[in-house]
XYZ file of C-alpha atoms in Angstrom:
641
model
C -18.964 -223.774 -51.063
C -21.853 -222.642 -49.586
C -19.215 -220.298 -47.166
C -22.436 -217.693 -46.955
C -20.099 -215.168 -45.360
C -16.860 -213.756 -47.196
C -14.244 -213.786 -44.257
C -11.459 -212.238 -45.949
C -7.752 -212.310 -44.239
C -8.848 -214.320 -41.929
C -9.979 -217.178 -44.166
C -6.488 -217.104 -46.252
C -4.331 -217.229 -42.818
C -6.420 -220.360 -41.489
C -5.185 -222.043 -45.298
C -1.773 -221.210 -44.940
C -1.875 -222.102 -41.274
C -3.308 -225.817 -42.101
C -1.468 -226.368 -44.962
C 1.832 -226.061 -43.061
C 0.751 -228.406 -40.028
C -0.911 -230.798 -42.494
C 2.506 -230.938 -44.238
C 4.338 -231.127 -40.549
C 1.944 -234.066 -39.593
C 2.842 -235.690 -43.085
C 6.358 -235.667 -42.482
C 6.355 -236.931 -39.089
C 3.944 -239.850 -40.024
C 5.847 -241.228 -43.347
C 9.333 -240.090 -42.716
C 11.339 -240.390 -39.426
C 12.501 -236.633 -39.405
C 10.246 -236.365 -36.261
C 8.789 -238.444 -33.862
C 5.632 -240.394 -35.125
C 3.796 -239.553 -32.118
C 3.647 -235.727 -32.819
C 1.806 -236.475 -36.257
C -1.689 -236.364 -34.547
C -0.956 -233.366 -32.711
C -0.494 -231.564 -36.158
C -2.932 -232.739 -37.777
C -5.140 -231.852 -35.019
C -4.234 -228.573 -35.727
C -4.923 -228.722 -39.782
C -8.050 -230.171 -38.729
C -8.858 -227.221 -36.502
C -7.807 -224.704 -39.014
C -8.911 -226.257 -41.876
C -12.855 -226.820 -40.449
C -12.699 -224.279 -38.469
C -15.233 -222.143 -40.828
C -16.596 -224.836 -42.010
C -17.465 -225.779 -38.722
C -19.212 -222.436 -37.576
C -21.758 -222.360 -41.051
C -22.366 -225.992 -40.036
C -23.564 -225.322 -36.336
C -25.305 -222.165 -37.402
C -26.989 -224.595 -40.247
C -27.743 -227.078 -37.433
C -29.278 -225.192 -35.371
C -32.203 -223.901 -38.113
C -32.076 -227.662 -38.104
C -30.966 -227.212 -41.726
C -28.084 -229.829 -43.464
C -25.744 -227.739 -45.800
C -22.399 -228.162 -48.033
C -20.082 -227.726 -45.016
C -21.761 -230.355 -43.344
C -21.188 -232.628 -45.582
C -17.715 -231.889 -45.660
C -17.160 -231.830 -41.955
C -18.641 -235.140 -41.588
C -16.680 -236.609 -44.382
C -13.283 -235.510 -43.192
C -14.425 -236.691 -39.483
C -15.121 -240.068 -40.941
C -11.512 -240.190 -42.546
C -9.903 -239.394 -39.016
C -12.340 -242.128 -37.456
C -10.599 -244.469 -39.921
C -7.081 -243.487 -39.210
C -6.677 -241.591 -42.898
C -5.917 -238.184 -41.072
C -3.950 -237.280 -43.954
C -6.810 -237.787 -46.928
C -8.979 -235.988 -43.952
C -6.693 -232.632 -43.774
C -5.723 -232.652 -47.075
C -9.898 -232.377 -47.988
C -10.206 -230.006 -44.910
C -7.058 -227.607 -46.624
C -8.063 -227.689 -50.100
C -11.929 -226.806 -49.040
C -10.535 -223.514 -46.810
C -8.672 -222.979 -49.607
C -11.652 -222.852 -52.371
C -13.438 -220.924 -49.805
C -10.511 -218.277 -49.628
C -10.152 -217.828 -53.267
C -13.729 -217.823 -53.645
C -13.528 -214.748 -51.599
C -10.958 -214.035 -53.199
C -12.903 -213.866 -56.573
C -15.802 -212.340 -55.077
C -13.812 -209.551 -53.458
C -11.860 -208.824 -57.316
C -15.623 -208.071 -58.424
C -16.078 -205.802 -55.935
C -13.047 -204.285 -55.904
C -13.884 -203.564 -59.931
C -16.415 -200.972 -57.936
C -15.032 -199.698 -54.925
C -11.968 -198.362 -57.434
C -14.447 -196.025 -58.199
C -15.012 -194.743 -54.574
C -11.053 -194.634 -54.621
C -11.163 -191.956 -57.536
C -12.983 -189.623 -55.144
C -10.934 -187.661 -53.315
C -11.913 -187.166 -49.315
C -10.814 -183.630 -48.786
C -12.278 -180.817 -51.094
C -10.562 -176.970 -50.888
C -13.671 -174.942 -49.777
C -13.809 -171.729 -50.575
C -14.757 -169.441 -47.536
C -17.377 -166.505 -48.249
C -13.983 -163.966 -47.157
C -11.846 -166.129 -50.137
C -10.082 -168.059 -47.432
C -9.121 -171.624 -48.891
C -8.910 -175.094 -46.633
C -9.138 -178.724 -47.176
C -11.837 -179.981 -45.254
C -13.225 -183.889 -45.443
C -16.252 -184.252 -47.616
C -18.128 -185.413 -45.122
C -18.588 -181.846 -43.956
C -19.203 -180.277 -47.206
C -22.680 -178.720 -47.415
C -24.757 -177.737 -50.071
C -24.533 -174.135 -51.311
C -20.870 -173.908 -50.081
C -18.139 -173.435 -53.257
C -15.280 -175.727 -53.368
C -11.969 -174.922 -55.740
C -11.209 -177.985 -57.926
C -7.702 -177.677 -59.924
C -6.349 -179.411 -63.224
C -5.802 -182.780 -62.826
C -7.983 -183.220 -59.891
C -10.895 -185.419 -59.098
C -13.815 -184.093 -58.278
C -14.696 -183.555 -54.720
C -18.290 -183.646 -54.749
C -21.518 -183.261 -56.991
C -21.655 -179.705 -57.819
C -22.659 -176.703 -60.474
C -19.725 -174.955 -62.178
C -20.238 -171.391 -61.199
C -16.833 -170.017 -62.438
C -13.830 -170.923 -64.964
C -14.169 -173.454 -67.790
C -12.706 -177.016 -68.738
C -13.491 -180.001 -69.944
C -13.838 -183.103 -67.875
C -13.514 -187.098 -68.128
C -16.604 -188.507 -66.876
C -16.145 -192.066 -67.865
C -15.960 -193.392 -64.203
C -19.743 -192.245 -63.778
C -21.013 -192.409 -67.022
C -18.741 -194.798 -69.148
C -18.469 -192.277 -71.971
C -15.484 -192.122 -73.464
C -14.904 -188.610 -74.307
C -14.504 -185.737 -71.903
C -16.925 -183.326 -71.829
C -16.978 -179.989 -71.615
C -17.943 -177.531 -68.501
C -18.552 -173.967 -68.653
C -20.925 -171.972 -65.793
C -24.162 -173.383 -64.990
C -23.272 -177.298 -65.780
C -23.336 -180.045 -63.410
C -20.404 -182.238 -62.548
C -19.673 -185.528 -60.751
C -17.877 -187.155 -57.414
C -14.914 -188.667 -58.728
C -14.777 -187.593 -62.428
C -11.041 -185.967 -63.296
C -10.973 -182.465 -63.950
C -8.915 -182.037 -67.017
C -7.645 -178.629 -68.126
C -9.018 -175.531 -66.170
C -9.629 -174.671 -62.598
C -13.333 -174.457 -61.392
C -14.998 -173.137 -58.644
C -18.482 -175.349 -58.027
C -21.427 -174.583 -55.711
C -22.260 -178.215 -53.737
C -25.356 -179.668 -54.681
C -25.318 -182.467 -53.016
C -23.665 -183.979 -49.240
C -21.393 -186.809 -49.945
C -23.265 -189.626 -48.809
C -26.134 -188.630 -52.118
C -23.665 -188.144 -53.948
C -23.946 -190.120 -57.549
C -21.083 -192.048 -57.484
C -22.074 -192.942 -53.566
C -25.583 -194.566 -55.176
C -23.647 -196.457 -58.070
C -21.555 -198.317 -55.117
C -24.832 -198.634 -53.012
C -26.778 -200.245 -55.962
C -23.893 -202.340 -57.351
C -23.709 -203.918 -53.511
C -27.338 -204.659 -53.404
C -27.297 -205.921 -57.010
C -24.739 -208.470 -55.774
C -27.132 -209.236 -53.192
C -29.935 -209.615 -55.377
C -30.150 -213.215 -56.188
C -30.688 -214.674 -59.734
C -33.166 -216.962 -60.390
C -31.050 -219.868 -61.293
C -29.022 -219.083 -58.141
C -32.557 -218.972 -55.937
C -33.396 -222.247 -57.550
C -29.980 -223.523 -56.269
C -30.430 -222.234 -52.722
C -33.486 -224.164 -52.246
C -31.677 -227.764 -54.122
C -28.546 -227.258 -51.919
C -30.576 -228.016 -48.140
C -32.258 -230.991 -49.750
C -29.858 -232.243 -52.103
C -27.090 -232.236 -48.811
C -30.175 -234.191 -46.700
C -30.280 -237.090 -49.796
C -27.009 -237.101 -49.560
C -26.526 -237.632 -45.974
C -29.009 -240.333 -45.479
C -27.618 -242.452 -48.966
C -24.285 -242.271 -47.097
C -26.066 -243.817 -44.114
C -27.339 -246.735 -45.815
C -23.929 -246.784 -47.593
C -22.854 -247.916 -45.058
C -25.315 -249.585 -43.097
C -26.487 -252.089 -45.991
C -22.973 -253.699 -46.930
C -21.689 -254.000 -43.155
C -24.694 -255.063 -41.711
C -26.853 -257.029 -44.343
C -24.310 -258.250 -46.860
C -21.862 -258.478 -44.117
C -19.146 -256.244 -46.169
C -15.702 -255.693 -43.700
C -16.763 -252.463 -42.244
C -13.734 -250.130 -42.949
C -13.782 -250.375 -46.526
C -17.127 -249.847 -46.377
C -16.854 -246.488 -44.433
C -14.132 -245.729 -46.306
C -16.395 -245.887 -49.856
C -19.005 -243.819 -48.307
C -16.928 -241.207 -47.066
C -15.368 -240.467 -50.460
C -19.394 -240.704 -52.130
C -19.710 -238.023 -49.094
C -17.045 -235.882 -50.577
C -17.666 -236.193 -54.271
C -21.232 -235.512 -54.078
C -21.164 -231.950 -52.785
C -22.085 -229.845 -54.895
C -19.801 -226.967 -54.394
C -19.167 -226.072 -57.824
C -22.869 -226.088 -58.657
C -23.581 -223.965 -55.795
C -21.331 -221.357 -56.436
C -21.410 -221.569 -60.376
C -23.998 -218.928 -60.629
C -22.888 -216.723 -58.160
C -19.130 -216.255 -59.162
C -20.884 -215.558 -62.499
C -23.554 -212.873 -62.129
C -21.536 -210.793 -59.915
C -18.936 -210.434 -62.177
C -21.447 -209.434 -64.694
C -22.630 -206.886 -62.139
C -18.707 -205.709 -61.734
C -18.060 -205.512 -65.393
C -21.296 -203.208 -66.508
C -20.146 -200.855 -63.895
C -17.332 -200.265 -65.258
C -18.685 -199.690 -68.484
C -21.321 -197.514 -67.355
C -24.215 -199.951 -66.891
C -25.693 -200.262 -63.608
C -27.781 -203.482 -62.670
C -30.343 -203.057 -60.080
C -29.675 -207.178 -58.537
C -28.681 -210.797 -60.065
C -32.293 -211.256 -61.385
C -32.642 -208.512 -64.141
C -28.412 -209.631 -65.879
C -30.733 -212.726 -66.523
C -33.992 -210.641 -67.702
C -32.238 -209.131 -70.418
C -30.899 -212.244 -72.210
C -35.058 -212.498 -72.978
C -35.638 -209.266 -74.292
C -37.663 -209.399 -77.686
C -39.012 -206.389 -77.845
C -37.678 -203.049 -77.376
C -39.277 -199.624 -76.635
C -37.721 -196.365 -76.985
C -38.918 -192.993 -75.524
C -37.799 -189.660 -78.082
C -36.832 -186.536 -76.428
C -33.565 -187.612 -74.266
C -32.877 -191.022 -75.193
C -33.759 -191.402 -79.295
C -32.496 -187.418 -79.579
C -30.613 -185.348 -77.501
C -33.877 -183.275 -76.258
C -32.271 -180.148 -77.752
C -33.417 -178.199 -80.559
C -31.299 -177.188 -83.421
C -31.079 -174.870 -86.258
C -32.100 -176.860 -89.410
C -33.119 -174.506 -92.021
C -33.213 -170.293 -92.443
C -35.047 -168.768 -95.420
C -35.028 -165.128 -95.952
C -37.478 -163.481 -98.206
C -37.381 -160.603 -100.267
C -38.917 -157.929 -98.773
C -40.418 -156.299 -101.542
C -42.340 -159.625 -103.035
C -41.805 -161.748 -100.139
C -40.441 -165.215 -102.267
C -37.747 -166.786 -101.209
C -34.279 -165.210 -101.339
C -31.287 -166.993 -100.871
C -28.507 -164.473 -100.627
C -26.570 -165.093 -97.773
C -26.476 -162.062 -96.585
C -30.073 -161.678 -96.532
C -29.737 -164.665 -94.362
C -27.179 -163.171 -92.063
C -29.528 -160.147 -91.732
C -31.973 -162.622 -90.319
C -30.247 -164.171 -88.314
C -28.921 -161.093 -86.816
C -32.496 -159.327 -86.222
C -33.841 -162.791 -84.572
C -30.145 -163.464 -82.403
C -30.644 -160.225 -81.242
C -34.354 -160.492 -79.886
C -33.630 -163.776 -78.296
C -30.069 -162.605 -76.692
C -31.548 -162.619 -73.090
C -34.263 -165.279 -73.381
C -34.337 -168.162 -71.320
C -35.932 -170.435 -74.025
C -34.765 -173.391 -75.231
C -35.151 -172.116 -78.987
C -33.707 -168.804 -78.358
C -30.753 -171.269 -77.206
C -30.630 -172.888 -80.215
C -30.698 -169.631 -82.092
C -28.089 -167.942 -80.115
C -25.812 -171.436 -81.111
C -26.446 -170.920 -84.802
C -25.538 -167.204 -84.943
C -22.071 -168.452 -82.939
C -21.365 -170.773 -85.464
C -22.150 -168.597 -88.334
C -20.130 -165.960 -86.388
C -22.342 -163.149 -86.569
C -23.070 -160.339 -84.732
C -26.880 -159.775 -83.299
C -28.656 -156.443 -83.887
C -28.604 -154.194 -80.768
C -32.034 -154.122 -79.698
C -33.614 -151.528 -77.808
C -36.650 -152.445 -75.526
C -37.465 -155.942 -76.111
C -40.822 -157.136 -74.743
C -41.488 -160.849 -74.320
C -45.195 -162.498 -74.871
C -44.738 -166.046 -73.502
C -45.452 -168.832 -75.621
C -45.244 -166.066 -78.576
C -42.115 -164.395 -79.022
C -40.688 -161.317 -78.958
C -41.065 -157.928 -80.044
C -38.042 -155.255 -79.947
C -37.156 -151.924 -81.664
C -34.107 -151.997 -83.686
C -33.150 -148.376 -85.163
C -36.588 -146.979 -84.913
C -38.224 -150.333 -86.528
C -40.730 -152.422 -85.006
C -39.054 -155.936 -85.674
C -40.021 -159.393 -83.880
C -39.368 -163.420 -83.735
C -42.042 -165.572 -82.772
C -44.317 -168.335 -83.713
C -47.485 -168.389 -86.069
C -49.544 -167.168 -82.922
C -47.807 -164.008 -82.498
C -48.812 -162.527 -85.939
C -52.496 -163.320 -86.289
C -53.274 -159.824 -87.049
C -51.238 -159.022 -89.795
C -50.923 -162.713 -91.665
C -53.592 -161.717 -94.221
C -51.311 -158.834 -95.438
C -48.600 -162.113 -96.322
C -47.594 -163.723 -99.367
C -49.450 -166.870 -99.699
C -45.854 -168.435 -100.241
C -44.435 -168.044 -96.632
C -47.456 -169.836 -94.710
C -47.240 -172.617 -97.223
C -43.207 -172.588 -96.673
C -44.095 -172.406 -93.111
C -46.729 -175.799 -93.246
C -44.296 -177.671 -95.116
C -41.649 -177.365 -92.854
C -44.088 -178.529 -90.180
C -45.075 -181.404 -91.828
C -41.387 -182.655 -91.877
C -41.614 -182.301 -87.579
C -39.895 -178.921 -87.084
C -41.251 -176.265 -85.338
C -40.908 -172.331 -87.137
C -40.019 -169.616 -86.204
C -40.884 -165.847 -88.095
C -38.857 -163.069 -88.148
C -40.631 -159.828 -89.120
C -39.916 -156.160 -89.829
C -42.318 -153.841 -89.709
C -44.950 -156.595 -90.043
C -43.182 -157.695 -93.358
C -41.859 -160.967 -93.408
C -37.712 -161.259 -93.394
C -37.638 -164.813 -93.019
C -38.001 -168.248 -91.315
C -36.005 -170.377 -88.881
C -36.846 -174.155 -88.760
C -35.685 -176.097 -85.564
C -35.727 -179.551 -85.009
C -34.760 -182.443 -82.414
C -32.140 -184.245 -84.104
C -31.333 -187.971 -83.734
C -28.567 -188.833 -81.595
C -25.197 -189.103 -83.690
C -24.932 -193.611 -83.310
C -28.407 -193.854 -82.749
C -29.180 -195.786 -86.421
C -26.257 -198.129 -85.586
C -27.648 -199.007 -81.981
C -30.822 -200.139 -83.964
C -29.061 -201.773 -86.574
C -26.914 -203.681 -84.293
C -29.774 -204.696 -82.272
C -31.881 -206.055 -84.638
C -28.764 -208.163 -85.532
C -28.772 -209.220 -82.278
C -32.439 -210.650 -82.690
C -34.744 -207.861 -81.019
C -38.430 -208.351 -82.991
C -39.754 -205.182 -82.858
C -38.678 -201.733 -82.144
C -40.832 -199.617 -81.127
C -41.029 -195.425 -80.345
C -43.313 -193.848 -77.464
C -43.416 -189.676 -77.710
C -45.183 -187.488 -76.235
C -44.293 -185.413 -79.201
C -46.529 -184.551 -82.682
C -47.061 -187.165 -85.223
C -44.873 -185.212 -88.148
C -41.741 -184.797 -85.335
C -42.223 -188.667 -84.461
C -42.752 -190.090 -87.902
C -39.908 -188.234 -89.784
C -37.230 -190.056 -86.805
C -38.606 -193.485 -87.322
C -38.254 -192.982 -90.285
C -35.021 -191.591 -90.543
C -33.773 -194.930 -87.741
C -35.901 -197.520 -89.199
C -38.493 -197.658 -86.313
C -41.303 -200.314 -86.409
C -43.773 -199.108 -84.977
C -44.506 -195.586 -83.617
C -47.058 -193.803 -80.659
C -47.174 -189.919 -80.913
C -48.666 -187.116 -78.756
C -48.655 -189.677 -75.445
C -49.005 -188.888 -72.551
C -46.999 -190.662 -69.340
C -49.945 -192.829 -68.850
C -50.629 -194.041 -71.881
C -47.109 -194.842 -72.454
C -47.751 -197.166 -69.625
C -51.115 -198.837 -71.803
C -48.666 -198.927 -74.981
C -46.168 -201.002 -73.007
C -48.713 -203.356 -71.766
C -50.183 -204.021 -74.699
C -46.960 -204.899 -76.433
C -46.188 -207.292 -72.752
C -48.814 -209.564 -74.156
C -46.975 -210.523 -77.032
C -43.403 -210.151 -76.073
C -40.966 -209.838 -73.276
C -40.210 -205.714 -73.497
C -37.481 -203.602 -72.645
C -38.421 -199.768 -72.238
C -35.790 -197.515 -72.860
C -36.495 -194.184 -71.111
C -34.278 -190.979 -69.843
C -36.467 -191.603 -66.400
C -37.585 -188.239 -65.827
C -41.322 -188.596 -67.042
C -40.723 -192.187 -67.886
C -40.405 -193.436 -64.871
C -44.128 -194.996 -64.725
C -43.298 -197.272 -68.527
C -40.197 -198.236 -66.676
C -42.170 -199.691 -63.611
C -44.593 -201.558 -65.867
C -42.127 -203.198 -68.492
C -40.671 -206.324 -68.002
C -37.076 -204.575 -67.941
C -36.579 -200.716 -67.532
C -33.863 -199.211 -68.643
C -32.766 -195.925 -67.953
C -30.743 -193.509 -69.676
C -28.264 -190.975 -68.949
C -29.202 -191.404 -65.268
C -26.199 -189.674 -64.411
C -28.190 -186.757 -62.483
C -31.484 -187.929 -62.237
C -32.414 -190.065 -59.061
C -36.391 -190.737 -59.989
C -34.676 -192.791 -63.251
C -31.869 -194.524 -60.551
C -34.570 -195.728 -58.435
C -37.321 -197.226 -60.540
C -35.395 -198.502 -63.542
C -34.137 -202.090 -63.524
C -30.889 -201.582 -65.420
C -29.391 -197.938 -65.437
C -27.028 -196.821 -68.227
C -25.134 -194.149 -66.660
C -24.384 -192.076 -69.708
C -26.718 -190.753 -72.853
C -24.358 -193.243 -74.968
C -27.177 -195.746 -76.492
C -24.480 -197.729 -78.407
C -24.532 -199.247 -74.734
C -27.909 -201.321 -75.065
C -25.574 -203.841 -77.328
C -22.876 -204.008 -74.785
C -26.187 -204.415 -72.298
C -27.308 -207.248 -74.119
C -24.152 -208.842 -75.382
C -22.875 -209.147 -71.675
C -26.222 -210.840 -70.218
C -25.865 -213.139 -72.955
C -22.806 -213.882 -72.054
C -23.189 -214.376 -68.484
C -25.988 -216.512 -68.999
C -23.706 -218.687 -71.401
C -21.111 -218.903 -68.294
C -23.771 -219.319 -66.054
C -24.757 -222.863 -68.127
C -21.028 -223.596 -68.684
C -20.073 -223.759 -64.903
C -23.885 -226.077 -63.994
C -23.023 -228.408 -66.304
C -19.474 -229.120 -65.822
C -20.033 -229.767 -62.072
C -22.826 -232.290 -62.684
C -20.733 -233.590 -65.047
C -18.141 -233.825 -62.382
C -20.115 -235.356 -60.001
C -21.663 -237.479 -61.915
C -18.385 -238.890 -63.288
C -16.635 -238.571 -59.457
C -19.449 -240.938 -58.459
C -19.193 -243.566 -61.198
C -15.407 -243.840 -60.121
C -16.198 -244.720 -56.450
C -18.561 -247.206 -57.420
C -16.519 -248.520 -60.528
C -13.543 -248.238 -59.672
C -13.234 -247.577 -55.584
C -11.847 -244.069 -56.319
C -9.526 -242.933 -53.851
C -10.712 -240.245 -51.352
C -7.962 -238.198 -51.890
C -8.302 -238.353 -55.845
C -12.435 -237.412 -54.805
C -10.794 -234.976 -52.886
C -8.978 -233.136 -55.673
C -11.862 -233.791 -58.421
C -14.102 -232.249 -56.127
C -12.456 -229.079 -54.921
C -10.398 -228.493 -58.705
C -14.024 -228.256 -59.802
C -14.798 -225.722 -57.873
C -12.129 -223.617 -58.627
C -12.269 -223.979 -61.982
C -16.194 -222.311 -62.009
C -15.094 -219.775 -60.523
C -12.244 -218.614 -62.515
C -14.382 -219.644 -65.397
C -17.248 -216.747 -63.637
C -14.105 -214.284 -63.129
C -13.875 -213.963 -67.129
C -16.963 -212.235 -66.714
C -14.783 -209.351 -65.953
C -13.411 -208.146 -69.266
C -14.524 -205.694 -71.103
C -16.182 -207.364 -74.248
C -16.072 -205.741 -77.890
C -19.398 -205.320 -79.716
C -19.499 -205.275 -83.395
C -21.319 -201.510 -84.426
């Protein structure tokens, strides 16, 4: 409709308020319930409501000395009233308000699909005073460091860190993932995700206006801003398709009634409805009700488009590039393998409880390190449900290990590094144990007693659970060439790819020649990267779409990515794709039905002198039907795994 401004309540009360005069008006004029006289009056008054927008984007058109839509309308329903058909005039002038409210109306259900969201955060917190006094304050005021109390059942307040109690809690507002996760001290939580079973205490991280769910509504209101390109390309048509328009209608009617000398109110009359059927309403708007729907629909499913242009980017996608650490795997190491050796010989052993034993000496050096293997450790001698040694003085060499005394023993965990010295006192056996693990990508760990051997730990990065169906599925979908960037050793990289079926594979990177990588592959393909945004965030700025991953916390990913998957579920790049596809396929639905319309409208005034108020109804039916046609953009799709 070319109504460039959503007016809301207002709009819909003008429509009802013209419909009912226009009906009035019609009643006086055809029946003799009322006076015949009063019939203009009333359809004065549909005319005023009717136009009255219409009226307003046409002056502020005008005045850029620019013809739009609404011009063409106004014109055409002044013409009718010039000609005595008030009726066909405020009939057009009711049922064009009346697109333009439930065009609004449409718009406003995609947004609403977002700002449901904002509705799930709460606007009070219970802060937690430093003397244990409670109160509800606004958000608002909420500052960082201060603890707020959040109870089962609740939404979140705020962005936070859990710093006492434990639960589990459904993210799937911020991060479309399905199951709820669980939070114990130390782990972040969301605005607006529902706290499930325990009562928390969280330190703020963040004021409410940073919060994450804050930036999902901010970019999902400037993605609907965005344009796409087919909708750019339409924006430009509309100003100089309306001006062809205009000056066809001129000679419309100028040619029959004043060369062929044609009886001039039939000839109005024909141009008029050629006025009305030529807008292009439908086509206008046919991209518009489309993409934002898109928009609406991967926010609720945990995808977060940056504007209009990139739903359309990723229908060309041939090429895909993955980062590792974070996106291919979780980024955590686990427990893979644990040999113990006999400690006489020093060959393999596989009693378990020589295995418990070293598990216990190496949980119990690691029990207060910070490392992210001594984490992994710690997890493995949980699940085994074992006790660690107590240790007495434990000294840490960083990037080594550490070295403890355990009933009067010297015992220690570390890496190769750590036991230079006394490796030429070692079977043979365990350093060629040792190398083969490494050649499979897993980094080892020895545990030694009295600079004997016990045993080794392997640790590895393991793939995310759905990550070989994400690449199956997408290579069904038609993506070329997969491809993996790591900044990771060759053995860790090759043994994933392949273990997923990768095509192609760049170890021991670094972020800028990630960047070269991505370039390179640009020239023969249109490429998605597919980072976790942290030191990605430079291959995301250089490839033709970026995509982040489980963005849910980190802002650098939010701001230079192009499409932002909220959670660290990849079996969303299908849904990603399937939906642009989709849209794009809607998109092509809605531009060529209203040509078609149009074109067929137009062949009816000329072939068969087509009523206005028929053009009327063709025109504006049109319309609607594009956008409820965009507005099935809005459910949730299912993709085959």
């Amino acid at each position: 409709m070319g109504h460039s401004h959503s007016h809301g309540p207002q709009e819909t009360w003008l429509t009802v308020a013209c419909a009912v005069s226009l009906t009035v008006g019609a009643v006086a004029q055809y029946t003799a319930l009322l006076p015949a006289q009063v019939a203009i009056l009333f359809y004065l008054i549909s005319y005023g409501t009717g136009g009255y927008h219409g009226f307003i984007e046409t002056l502020y058109h005008l005045r850029n000395l620019e013809f739009n839509i609404d011009f063409l309308m106004i014109s055409a329903a002044i013409g009718a009233a010039i000609l005595g058909q008030w009726v066909e005039g405020a009939i057009l002038l009711f049922l064009f308000s009346l697109s333009g409210s439930l065009e609004s109306y449409a718009l406003g259900k995609s947004r609403t699909a977002i700002h449901s969201l904002l509705k799930l955060r709460p606007s009070k917190g219970l802060l937690k005073h430093p003397d244990g006094r409670e109160e509800f304050v606004p958000i608002e005021q909420l500052e960082v460091g201060q603890v707020v109390i959040v109870k089962p059942g609740e939404h979140i307040p705020i962005d936070g860190k859990v710093i006492s109690g434990q639960t589990t809690v459904d993210q799937a507002t911020i991060t479309g993932e399905s199951v709820p996760v669980s939070k114990e001290p130390g782990d972040s939580v969301f605005a607006a995700t529902l706290n499930e079973n325990g009562a928390i205490e969280i330190e703020v991280t963040k004021p409410a206006k940073d919060t994450t769910v804050a930036k999902i509504i901010e970019l999902v209101e400037s993605a609907q801003k965005n344009k796409a390109k087919t909708q750019r390309f339409l924006d430009t048509f509309e100003p100089r398709y309306a001006i062809t328009v205009v000056v066809s209608v001129i000679l419309l009617i100028l040619i029959p009634w004043l060369l062929l000398g044609h009886d001039f109110d039939s000839t109005f009359y024909r141009a008029m409805t050629v006025l009305v059927v030529a807008s292009p309403c439908a086509l206008i708007i046919s991209t518009p009700a489309s993409i934002i729907s898109a928009i609406a629909n991967g926010a609720k499913n945990g995808i977060l488009f940056k504007g209009g242009a990139h739903v359309e980017q990723t229908v060309g996608i041939d090429t895909i590039a993955f980062d590792k650490t974070g996106t291919l795997t979780p980024g955590t190491p686990k427990v893979t393998d644990i040999f113990s050796l006999d400690k006489t010989n020093g060959q393999p052993d596989s009693d378990p409880d020589t295995q418990n034993y070293v598990m216990r000496i190496a949980a119990g050096c690691e029990i207060y390190s910070e490392h992210h293997l001594a984490e992994a450790i710690l997890e493995k001698a949980g699940e085994m449900k074992i006790d660690p040694f107590k240790m007495n003085d434990m000294q840490a060499s960083p990037g080594k290990g550490v070295v403890a005394d355990w009933n009067g023993k010297m015992v220690a965990v570390g890496n190769q590094k750590m036991f230079e010295d006394s490796l030429k006192g070692w079977n043979s056996g365990v350093l060629k144990q040792a190398e083969a693990l490494r050649k499979e990508g897993k980094t080892v760990v020895f545990v030694v007693e009295e600079n004997r051997p016990v045993g080794l730990i392997a640790l590895a990065d393991e793939v995310r659970p759905r990550a070989k169906q994400t690449i199956s599925a997408l290579r069904k979908m038609g993506i070329k060439k997969i491809v993996m960037l790591t900044g990771d050793n060759r053995g860790v990289a090759d043994a994933i790819a392949a273990e997923l079926g990768i095509d192609e594979v760049h170890a021991d990177l670094l972020p800028e020649e990630k960047v070269k990588i991505v370039e390179k592959l640009k020239t023969k393909g249109t490429v998605a990267m597919v980072g976790d945004g942290v030191n990605d965030a430079p291959a995301l700025a250089v490839s033709d779409l970026g995509i982040a991953m489980g963005a849910a916390g980190t802002d650098v990913a939010l701001e230079t990515a192009d499409v932002v998957l909220m959670g660290d579920d990849l079996t969303k790049l299908p849904y990603l794709l399937w939906l642009s596809r989709k849209s794009r396929r809607v998109v092509w639905q809605n531009i060529i039905f209203s040509m078609g319309v149009i074109m067929m409208l137009l062949a009816g005034v000329f072939l068969i002198d087509l009523p206005l108020t028929a053009g009327v109804i063709g025109h504006e039916g049109s319309t609607l039907l594009v956008v409820l046609n965009g507005l099935r953009l809005l459910k949730r799709g299912e993709i085959p795994l």
